[in-house]
Amino acid sequence: MGGQARSNMWMDLLDFPLQGRSGKPRTQGLTMVIDKGLGLNATKDLLKTAGEYIDFIKLGFGTSGLYPQDLLEEKINLVKSYGIDIYPGGTFLEIAVLQGKLKDYLTYAKDLGYTAVEISDGTIKITPEVRERAICMALQHDLKVLTEVGNKDPRDRAEVGHYIEQILSDLEQGAFKVILEGRESGKGAGFYDPEGRFLADEVEQVLAAVGDPQPLIWETPLKQQQLELILRFGPNVNLGNIAPAELLSLEALRVGLRGDTLRPVCRKKE
């Protein structure tokens, strides 16, 4: 089964139609969930139901600052007990940079138990020097570094060459993965047009420069985006900004348990 978990008797009877899905722990085929404010009981239900398919949970935006302290710590520890990385949203770090409190932010994130951080400039302008320093400081705090490229507001869009330079520099500085911006809507931001379609020319330029999609996490909140990447790169493409309620639906896409990915498998066998 290529590392795929047989989690119940159905999969002792049947094979996944789309083979090759990697099992945990994995460095490819990552799924990052965006958590916009789940309570502790909802988080427990999510982890019991689908923890096997989650690699990262992002507490979106600056929601980390709105939880009761004891609940936040309990939630972080709960997620980690399932072998899942957890981190605060990149906007929260941007606020820390804006207020000159990056070092304190990273120290407190580590003390709280976060295992990773997102370094982005989707809303504010961060110089390359500050970005490099943030990556270096996060690594010194033993935090896994996810960086993000692309802007949340299309009015701030830069030339694709700028994003390519950021990606290559971030990876060279030690980033674990680089996230391609898509916001939680998947429309009109980052590498998407207002209808949620990929900006094909920009995507192709990024892929040509990086040479391999493995260092990238694509923010793909919409099914059409997930499907396009799975059909192109296979079940082990890295996908992010997945809504908690869509986790099993996405995993079904990855392994051919939905018609959208089952049909191409059947066609290959004809």
PDB file of C-alpha atoms in Angstrom:
ATOM      1  CA  MET A   1       0.000   0.000   0.000  1.00  0.00           C
ATOM      2  CA  GLY A   2       3.033   2.301  -0.212  1.00  0.00           C
ATOM      3  CA  GLY A   3       2.832   3.507   3.373  1.00  0.00           C
ATOM      4  CA  GLN A   4      -0.934   4.045   3.340  1.00  0.00           C
ATOM      5  CA  ALA A   5      -2.611   3.203   6.609  1.00  0.00           C
ATOM      6  CA  ARG A   6      -5.331   0.549   6.658  1.00  0.00           C
ATOM      7  CA  SER A   7      -7.497   2.236   9.256  1.00  0.00           C
ATOM      8  CA  ASN A   8     -10.556  -0.018   9.140  1.00  0.00           C
ATOM      9  CA  MET A   9     -11.866  -3.268   7.695  1.00  0.00           C
ATOM     10  CA  TRP A  10     -13.094  -1.615   4.506  1.00  0.00           C
ATOM     11  CA  MET A  11      -9.511  -1.088   3.462  1.00  0.00           C
ATOM     12  CA  ASP A  12      -8.670  -4.691   4.303  1.00  0.00           C
ATOM     13  CA  LEU A  13     -11.233  -5.559   1.654  1.00  0.00           C
ATOM     14  CA  LEU A  14     -10.450  -2.841  -0.912  1.00  0.00           C
ATOM     15  CA  ASP A  15      -7.307  -1.128  -2.157  1.00  0.00           C
ATOM     16  CA  PHE A  16      -7.084   2.603  -2.637  1.00  0.00           C
ATOM     17  CA  PRO A  17      -7.579   3.195  -6.377  1.00  0.00           C
ATOM     18  CA  LEU A  18      -4.921   5.931  -6.441  1.00  0.00           C
ATOM     19  CA  GLN A  19      -1.816   4.293  -5.021  1.00  0.00           C
ATOM     20  CA  GLY A  20       1.349   5.722  -3.512  1.00  0.00           C
ATOM     21  CA  ARG A  21      -0.028   7.923  -0.730  1.00  0.00           C
ATOM     22  CA  SER A  22       2.687   8.340   1.888  1.00  0.00           C
ATOM     23  CA  GLY A  23       1.983   7.590   5.532  1.00  0.00           C
ATOM     24  CA  LYS A  24       3.061   9.469   8.640  1.00  0.00           C
ATOM     25  CA  PRO A  25       5.575  10.671   9.510  1.00  0.00           C
ATOM     26  CA  ARG A  26       5.954  12.271   6.098  1.00  0.00           C
ATOM     27  CA  THR A  27       7.742  15.195   4.531  1.00  0.00           C
ATOM     28  CA  GLN A  28       5.697  15.108   1.318  1.00  0.00           C
ATOM     29  CA  GLY A  29       1.980  14.928   0.780  1.00  0.00           C
ATOM     30  CA  LEU A  30       1.552  17.315   3.700  1.00  0.00           C
ATOM     31  CA  THR A  31      -1.873  18.616   4.654  1.00  0.00           C
ATOM     32  CA  MET A  32      -2.063  21.904   6.525  1.00  0.00           C
ATOM     33  CA  VAL A  33      -5.367  22.746   8.207  1.00  0.00           C
ATOM     34  CA  ILE A  34      -6.488  26.302   8.854  1.00  0.00           C
ATOM     35  CA  ASP A  35      -8.183  26.532  12.245  1.00  0.00           C
ATOM     36  CA  LYS A  36     -10.166  29.760  12.548  1.00  0.00           C
ATOM     37  CA  GLY A  37     -11.240  29.207  16.149  1.00  0.00           C
ATOM     38  CA  LEU A  38     -12.188  25.622  16.967  1.00  0.00           C
ATOM     39  CA  GLY A  39     -12.954  24.985  20.616  1.00  0.00           C
ATOM     40  CA  LEU A  40     -11.217  22.238  22.540  1.00  0.00           C
ATOM     41  CA  ASN A  41     -13.975  19.661  22.070  1.00  0.00           C
ATOM     42  CA  ALA A  42     -14.179  20.356  18.335  1.00  0.00           C
ATOM     43  CA  THR A  43     -10.401  20.002  18.127  1.00  0.00           C
ATOM     44  CA  LYS A  44     -10.566  16.650  19.925  1.00  0.00           C
ATOM     45  CA  ASP A  45     -13.240  15.446  17.500  1.00  0.00           C
ATOM     46  CA  LEU A  46     -11.162  16.595  14.532  1.00  0.00           C
ATOM     47  CA  LEU A  47      -8.040  14.817  15.747  1.00  0.00           C
ATOM     48  CA  LYS A  48      -9.868  11.583  16.587  1.00  0.00           C
ATOM     49  CA  THR A  49     -11.594  11.578  13.225  1.00  0.00           C
ATOM     50  CA  ALA A  50      -8.828  12.738  10.909  1.00  0.00           C
ATOM     51  CA  GLY A  51      -5.577  13.200  12.862  1.00  0.00           C
ATOM     52  CA  GLU A  52      -3.945  10.569  10.658  1.00  0.00           C
ATOM     53  CA  TYR A  53      -4.272  12.905   7.679  1.00  0.00           C
ATOM     54  CA  ILE A  54      -3.117  16.181   9.281  1.00  0.00           C
ATOM     55  CA  ASP A  55       0.510  17.321   9.348  1.00  0.00           C
ATOM     56  CA  PHE A  56       0.159  20.990  10.326  1.00  0.00           C
ATOM     57  CA  ILE A  57      -2.541  22.993  12.074  1.00  0.00           C
ATOM     58  CA  LYS A  58      -2.377  26.758  11.690  1.00  0.00           C
ATOM     59  CA  LEU A  59      -4.282  28.885  14.174  1.00  0.00           C
ATOM     60  CA  GLY A  60      -5.271  31.380  11.520  1.00  0.00           C
ATOM     61  CA  PHE A  61      -4.459  35.072  11.396  1.00  0.00           C
ATOM     62  CA  GLY A  62      -3.999  36.444  14.929  1.00  0.00           C
ATOM     63  CA  THR A  63      -6.555  34.196  16.648  1.00  0.00           C
ATOM     64  CA  SER A  64      -3.797  32.924  18.975  1.00  0.00           C
ATOM     65  CA  GLY A  65      -4.150  36.192  20.864  1.00  0.00           C
ATOM     66  CA  LEU A  66      -7.863  35.680  21.532  1.00  0.00           C
ATOM     67  CA  TYR A  67      -7.900  32.322  23.327  1.00  0.00           C
ATOM     68  CA  PRO A  68      -7.978  32.046  27.111  1.00  0.00           C
ATOM     69  CA  GLN A  69      -4.387  31.267  28.092  1.00  0.00           C
ATOM     70  CA  ASP A  70      -5.046  27.885  29.696  1.00  0.00           C
ATOM     71  CA  LEU A  71      -7.219  26.732  26.795  1.00  0.00           C
ATOM     72  CA  LEU A  72      -4.597  27.769  24.234  1.00  0.00           C
ATOM     73  CA  GLU A  73      -1.893  25.804  26.030  1.00  0.00           C
ATOM     74  CA  GLU A  74      -4.171  22.776  26.355  1.00  0.00           C
ATOM     75  CA  LYS A  75      -5.067  22.957  22.672  1.00  0.00           C
ATOM     76  CA  ILE A  76      -1.417  23.188  21.588  1.00  0.00           C
ATOM     77  CA  ASN A  77      -0.472  20.209  23.742  1.00  0.00           C
ATOM     78  CA  LEU A  78      -3.434  18.193  22.474  1.00  0.00           C
ATOM     79  CA  VAL A  79      -2.467  18.749  18.836  1.00  0.00           C
ATOM     80  CA  LYS A  80       1.163  17.843  19.540  1.00  0.00           C
ATOM     81  CA  SER A  81       0.104  14.606  21.247  1.00  0.00           C
ATOM     82  CA  TYR A  82      -1.112  13.450  17.820  1.00  0.00           C
ATOM     83  CA  GLY A  83       2.308  14.112  16.259  1.00  0.00           C
ATOM     84  CA  ILE A  84       1.026  17.193  14.428  1.00  0.00           C
ATOM     85  CA  ASP A  85       2.905  20.487  14.121  1.00  0.00           C
ATOM     86  CA  ILE A  86       1.004  23.571  15.254  1.00  0.00           C
ATOM     87  CA  TYR A  87       1.769  27.213  14.636  1.00  0.00           C
ATOM     88  CA  PRO A  88       0.226  30.710  14.726  1.00  0.00           C
ATOM     89  CA  GLY A  89      -0.775  32.450  11.507  1.00  0.00           C
ATOM     90  CA  GLY A  90       1.659  34.619   9.595  1.00  0.00           C
ATOM     91  CA  THR A  91      -0.363  37.790  10.128  1.00  0.00           C
ATOM     92  CA  PHE A  92       0.352  37.525  13.847  1.00  0.00           C
ATOM     93  CA  LEU A  93       4.096  37.503  13.163  1.00  0.00           C
ATOM     94  CA  GLU A  94       3.727  40.461  10.805  1.00  0.00           C
ATOM     95  CA  ILE A  95       2.169  42.426  13.664  1.00  0.00           C
ATOM     96  CA  ALA A  96       5.113  41.517  15.882  1.00  0.00           C
ATOM     97  CA  VAL A  97       7.539  42.740  13.213  1.00  0.00           C
ATOM     98  CA  LEU A  98       5.531  45.925  12.764  1.00  0.00           C
ATOM     99  CA  GLN A  99       5.752  46.600  16.501  1.00  0.00           C
ATOM    100  CA  GLY A 100       9.438  45.680  16.829  1.00  0.00           C
ATOM    101  CA  LYS A 101       8.763  42.607  18.972  1.00  0.00           C
ATOM    102  CA  LEU A 102       9.917  39.742  16.738  1.00  0.00           C
ATOM    103  CA  LYS A 103      12.370  38.238  19.243  1.00  0.00           C
ATOM    104  CA  ASP A 104       9.819  38.290  22.066  1.00  0.00           C
ATOM    105  CA  TYR A 105       7.195  36.834  19.748  1.00  0.00           C
ATOM    106  CA  LEU A 106       9.383  33.867  18.815  1.00  0.00           C
ATOM    107  CA  THR A 107      10.419  33.258  22.412  1.00  0.00           C
ATOM    108  CA  TYR A 108       6.820  33.276  23.608  1.00  0.00           C
ATOM    109  CA  ALA A 109       5.685  31.046  20.737  1.00  0.00           C
ATOM    110  CA  LYS A 110       8.313  28.497  21.749  1.00  0.00           C
ATOM    111  CA  ASP A 111       7.426  28.777  25.439  1.00  0.00           C
ATOM    112  CA  LEU A 112       3.738  28.174  24.667  1.00  0.00           C
ATOM    113  CA  GLY A 113       4.674  24.937  22.898  1.00  0.00           C
ATOM    114  CA  TYR A 114       4.242  25.886  19.260  1.00  0.00           C
ATOM    115  CA  THR A 115       6.447  23.712  17.054  1.00  0.00           C
ATOM    116  CA  ALA A 116       6.567  25.966  13.990  1.00  0.00           C
ATOM    117  CA  VAL A 117       6.081  29.537  12.816  1.00  0.00           C
ATOM    118  CA  GLU A 118       4.983  31.138   9.588  1.00  0.00           C
ATOM    119  CA  ILE A 119       7.067  34.030   8.275  1.00  0.00           C
ATOM    120  CA  SER A 120       5.198  36.094   5.739  1.00  0.00           C
ATOM    121  CA  ASP A 121       4.719  39.587   4.381  1.00  0.00           C
ATOM    122  CA  GLY A 122       1.279  39.172   2.882  1.00  0.00           C
ATOM    123  CA  THR A 123       0.009  42.417   4.398  1.00  0.00           C
ATOM    124  CA  ILE A 124       2.982  44.522   5.468  1.00  0.00           C
ATOM    125  CA  LYS A 125       6.302  45.162   3.771  1.00  0.00           C
ATOM    126  CA  ILE A 126       9.234  43.248   5.241  1.00  0.00           C
ATOM    127  CA  THR A 127      12.731  43.811   3.904  1.00  0.00           C
ATOM    128  CA  PRO A 128      14.804  40.817   2.764  1.00  0.00           C
ATOM    129  CA  GLU A 129      17.172  41.471   5.684  1.00  0.00           C
ATOM    130  CA  VAL A 130      14.357  41.291   8.256  1.00  0.00           C
ATOM    131  CA  ARG A 131      12.936  38.187   6.574  1.00  0.00           C
ATOM    132  CA  GLU A 132      16.313  36.430   6.714  1.00  0.00           C
ATOM    133  CA  ARG A 133      16.787  37.454  10.333  1.00  0.00           C
ATOM    134  CA  ALA A 134      13.333  36.138  11.228  1.00  0.00           C
ATOM    135  CA  ILE A 135      14.119  32.764   9.642  1.00  0.00           C
ATOM    136  CA  CYS A 136      17.459  32.580  11.432  1.00  0.00           C
ATOM    137  CA  MET A 137      15.963  33.540  14.801  1.00  0.00           C
ATOM    138  CA  ALA A 138      13.120  31.025  14.450  1.00  0.00           C
ATOM    139  CA  LEU A 139      15.587  28.243  13.691  1.00  0.00           C
ATOM    140  CA  GLN A 140      17.637  29.261  16.714  1.00  0.00           C
ATOM    141  CA  HIS A 141      14.468  28.831  18.790  1.00  0.00           C
ATOM    142  CA  ASP A 142      14.196  25.283  17.366  1.00  0.00           C
ATOM    143  CA  LEU A 143      11.008  26.145  15.508  1.00  0.00           C
ATOM    144  CA  LYS A 144      10.178  24.648  12.134  1.00  0.00           C
ATOM    145  CA  VAL A 145      10.013  27.482   9.622  1.00  0.00           C
ATOM    146  CA  LEU A 146       7.284  27.845   7.036  1.00  0.00           C
ATOM    147  CA  THR A 147       7.567  30.970   4.927  1.00  0.00           C
ATOM    148  CA  GLU A 148       4.912  32.361   2.642  1.00  0.00           C
ATOM    149  CA  VAL A 149       5.078  34.268  -0.627  1.00  0.00           C
ATOM    150  CA  GLY A 150       2.331  36.240  -2.331  1.00  0.00           C
ATOM    151  CA  ASN A 151       0.067  39.050  -1.235  1.00  0.00           C
ATOM    152  CA  LYS A 152      -3.390  38.962   0.276  1.00  0.00           C
ATOM    153  CA  ASP A 153      -4.529  42.077  -1.573  1.00  0.00           C
ATOM    154  CA  PRO A 154      -4.151  41.949  -5.379  1.00  0.00           C
ATOM    155  CA  ARG A 155      -3.327  45.663  -5.339  1.00  0.00           C
ATOM    156  CA  ASP A 156      -0.042  44.731  -3.635  1.00  0.00           C
ATOM    157  CA  ARG A 157       0.903  42.090  -6.198  1.00  0.00           C
ATOM    158  CA  ALA A 158       4.581  42.088  -7.180  1.00  0.00           C
ATOM    159  CA  GLU A 159       6.252  40.683 -10.263  1.00  0.00           C
ATOM    160  CA  VAL A 160       6.547  36.900 -10.177  1.00  0.00           C
ATOM    161  CA  GLY A 161      10.347  37.257 -10.249  1.00  0.00           C
ATOM    162  CA  HIS A 162      10.180  38.821  -6.795  1.00  0.00           C
ATOM    163  CA  TYR A 163       8.331  35.802  -5.414  1.00  0.00           C
ATOM    164  CA  ILE A 164      10.765  33.409  -7.070  1.00  0.00           C
ATOM    165  CA  GLU A 165      13.676  35.212  -5.426  1.00  0.00           C
ATOM    166  CA  GLN A 166      11.908  34.954  -2.069  1.00  0.00           C
ATOM    167  CA  ILE A 167      11.257  31.233  -2.476  1.00  0.00           C
ATOM    168  CA  LEU A 168      14.832  30.406  -3.417  1.00  0.00           C
ATOM    169  CA  SER A 169      16.270  32.631  -0.692  1.00  0.00           C
ATOM    170  CA  ASP A 170      13.951  31.238   2.003  1.00  0.00           C
ATOM    171  CA  LEU A 171      14.887  27.658   1.163  1.00  0.00           C
ATOM    172  CA  GLU A 172      18.566  28.554   1.172  1.00  0.00           C
ATOM    173  CA  GLN A 173      18.144  30.195   4.599  1.00  0.00           C
ATOM    174  CA  GLY A 174      16.657  27.000   6.017  1.00  0.00           C
ATOM    175  CA  ALA A 175      12.885  27.207   5.557  1.00  0.00           C
ATOM    176  CA  PHE A 176      11.248  23.771   5.742  1.00  0.00           C
ATOM    177  CA  LYS A 177       8.627  24.629   3.125  1.00  0.00           C
ATOM    178  CA  VAL A 178       7.425  27.727   1.309  1.00  0.00           C
ATOM    179  CA  ILE A 179       3.686  28.388   1.208  1.00  0.00           C
ATOM    180  CA  LEU A 180       2.100  29.898  -1.887  1.00  0.00           C
ATOM    181  CA  GLU A 181      -0.516  32.420  -0.753  1.00  0.00           C
ATOM    182  CA  GLY A 182      -4.182  31.728  -1.394  1.00  0.00           C
ATOM    183  CA  ARG A 183      -5.933  33.030   1.719  1.00  0.00           C
ATOM    184  CA  GLU A 184      -8.812  31.088   3.236  1.00  0.00           C
ATOM    185  CA  SER A 185     -11.056  31.956   0.280  1.00  0.00           C
ATOM    186  CA  GLY A 186      -8.758  30.803  -2.523  1.00  0.00           C
ATOM    187  CA  LYS A 187      -9.892  33.702  -4.687  1.00  0.00           C
ATOM    188  CA  GLY A 188      -8.275  36.935  -5.824  1.00  0.00           C
ATOM    189  CA  ALA A 189      -5.107  36.599  -3.775  1.00  0.00           C
ATOM    190  CA  GLY A 190      -1.626  35.229  -4.180  1.00  0.00           C
ATOM    191  CA  PHE A 191      -1.501  32.946  -7.188  1.00  0.00           C
ATOM    192  CA  TYR A 192      -5.252  32.914  -7.918  1.00  0.00           C
ATOM    193  CA  ASP A 193      -7.550  35.042 -10.024  1.00  0.00           C
ATOM    194  CA  PRO A 194     -10.902  36.321  -8.624  1.00  0.00           C
ATOM    195  CA  GLU A 195     -12.634  33.066  -9.619  1.00  0.00           C
ATOM    196  CA  GLY A 196     -10.096  30.869  -7.823  1.00  0.00           C
ATOM    197  CA  ARG A 197      -8.235  29.731 -10.918  1.00  0.00           C
ATOM    198  CA  PHE A 198      -4.463  29.481 -10.892  1.00  0.00           C
ATOM    199  CA  LEU A 199      -2.545  32.306 -12.528  1.00  0.00           C
ATOM    200  CA  ALA A 200      -1.068  29.750 -14.903  1.00  0.00           C
ATOM    201  CA  ASP A 201       1.831  31.774 -16.264  1.00  0.00           C
ATOM    202  CA  GLU A 202       3.053  32.737 -12.788  1.00  0.00           C
ATOM    203  CA  VAL A 203       2.708  29.184 -11.496  1.00  0.00           C
ATOM    204  CA  GLU A 204       4.684  27.795 -14.423  1.00  0.00           C
ATOM    205  CA  GLN A 205       7.451  30.339 -13.860  1.00  0.00           C
ATOM    206  CA  VAL A 206       7.666  29.382 -10.190  1.00  0.00           C
ATOM    207  CA  LEU A 207       7.814  25.674 -11.007  1.00  0.00           C
ATOM    208  CA  ALA A 208      10.472  26.245 -13.656  1.00  0.00           C
ATOM    209  CA  ALA A 209      12.620  28.163 -11.173  1.00  0.00           C
ATOM    210  CA  VAL A 210      12.151  25.808  -8.222  1.00  0.00           C
ATOM    211  CA  GLY A 211      12.443  22.701 -10.386  1.00  0.00           C
ATOM    212  CA  ASP A 212      10.431  20.501  -8.020  1.00  0.00           C
ATOM    213  CA  PRO A 213       7.080  21.110  -6.288  1.00  0.00           C
ATOM    214  CA  GLN A 214       8.188  19.284  -3.134  1.00  0.00           C
ATOM    215  CA  PRO A 215       9.471  22.389  -1.288  1.00  0.00           C
ATOM    216  CA  LEU A 216       6.128  24.139  -1.829  1.00  0.00           C
ATOM    217  CA  ILE A 217       2.839  24.069   0.068  1.00  0.00           C
ATOM    218  CA  TRP A 218      -0.051  25.269  -2.063  1.00  0.00           C
ATOM    219  CA  GLU A 219      -2.877  27.004  -0.221  1.00  0.00           C
ATOM    220  CA  THR A 220      -5.876  25.299  -1.809  1.00  0.00           C
ATOM    221  CA  PRO A 221      -9.113  25.813   0.102  1.00  0.00           C
ATOM    222  CA  LEU A 222     -11.205  24.985  -2.980  1.00  0.00           C
ATOM    223  CA  LYS A 223     -11.813  21.496  -4.357  1.00  0.00           C
ATOM    224  CA  GLN A 224     -11.053  22.512  -7.940  1.00  0.00           C
ATOM    225  CA  GLN A 225      -7.587  23.685  -6.842  1.00  0.00           C
ATOM    226  CA  GLN A 226      -6.875  20.511  -4.860  1.00  0.00           C
ATOM    227  CA  LEU A 227      -8.005  18.325  -7.743  1.00  0.00           C
ATOM    228  CA  GLU A 228      -5.899  20.129 -10.324  1.00  0.00           C
ATOM    229  CA  LEU A 229      -2.730  19.702  -8.278  1.00  0.00           C
ATOM    230  CA  ILE A 230      -3.390  16.063  -7.351  1.00  0.00           C
ATOM    231  CA  LEU A 231      -4.010  15.175 -10.985  1.00  0.00           C
ATOM    232  CA  ARG A 232      -0.835  16.987 -12.008  1.00  0.00           C
ATOM    233  CA  PHE A 233       1.575  15.989  -9.228  1.00  0.00           C
ATOM    234  CA  GLY A 234      -0.015  12.922  -7.660  1.00  0.00           C
ATOM    235  CA  PRO A 235      -1.382  12.176  -4.178  1.00  0.00           C
ATOM    236  CA  ASN A 236       1.703  13.485  -2.363  1.00  0.00           C
ATOM    237  CA  VAL A 237       1.488  17.146  -3.311  1.00  0.00           C
ATOM    238  CA  ASN A 238       1.581  19.492  -0.290  1.00  0.00           C
ATOM    239  CA  LEU A 239      -1.726  21.281   0.269  1.00  0.00           C
ATOM    240  CA  GLY A 240      -2.719  23.917   2.821  1.00  0.00           C
ATOM    241  CA  ASN A 241      -5.515  26.108   4.159  1.00  0.00           C
ATOM    242  CA  ILE A 242      -7.781  23.078   4.261  1.00  0.00           C
ATOM    243  CA  ALA A 243     -10.955  23.616   6.281  1.00  0.00           C
ATOM    244  CA  PRO A 244     -11.395  21.071   9.098  1.00  0.00           C
ATOM    245  CA  ALA A 245     -14.698  19.867   7.647  1.00  0.00           C
ATOM    246  CA  GLU A 246     -12.991  19.167   4.295  1.00  0.00           C
ATOM    247  CA  LEU A 247     -10.187  16.929   5.566  1.00  0.00           C
ATOM    248  CA  LEU A 248     -11.681  13.548   4.772  1.00  0.00           C
ATOM    249  CA  SER A 249     -12.966  14.875   1.452  1.00  0.00           C
ATOM    250  CA  LEU A 250      -9.429  15.910   0.533  1.00  0.00           C
ATOM    251  CA  GLU A 251      -7.925  12.605   1.624  1.00  0.00           C
ATOM    252  CA  ALA A 252     -10.539  10.808  -0.450  1.00  0.00           C
ATOM    253  CA  LEU A 253      -9.387  12.859  -3.446  1.00  0.00           C
ATOM    254  CA  ARG A 254      -5.763  11.955  -2.743  1.00  0.00           C
ATOM    255  CA  VAL A 255      -6.370   8.199  -2.766  1.00  0.00           C
ATOM    256  CA  GLY A 256      -9.014   7.904  -5.485  1.00  0.00           C
ATOM    257  CA  LEU A 257     -12.068   7.463  -3.289  1.00  0.00           C
ATOM    258  CA  ARG A 258     -13.958  10.206  -5.137  1.00  0.00           C
ATOM    259  CA  GLY A 259     -15.120  10.119  -8.714  1.00  0.00           C
ATOM    260  CA  ASP A 260     -12.931  13.105  -9.606  1.00  0.00           C
ATOM    261  CA  THR A 261      -9.722  11.102  -9.084  1.00  0.00           C
ATOM    262  CA  LEU A 262     -11.176   7.617  -9.612  1.00  0.00           C
ATOM    263  CA  ARG A 263     -12.166   8.409 -13.197  1.00  0.00           C
ATOM    264  CA  PRO A 264      -8.593   9.179 -14.367  1.00  0.00           C
ATOM    265  CA  VAL A 265      -7.363   5.948 -12.722  1.00  0.00           C
ATOM    266  CA  CYS A 266     -10.014   3.956 -14.575  1.00  0.00           C
ATOM    267  CA  ARG A 267      -9.143   5.634 -17.873  1.00  0.00           C
ATOM    268  CA  LYS A 268      -5.503   4.620 -17.504  1.00  0.00           C
ATOM    269  CA  LYS A 269      -6.561   0.980 -17.176  1.00  0.00           C
ATOM    270  CA  GLU A 270      -8.770   1.036 -20.291  1.00  0.00           C
TER     271      GLU A 270
END
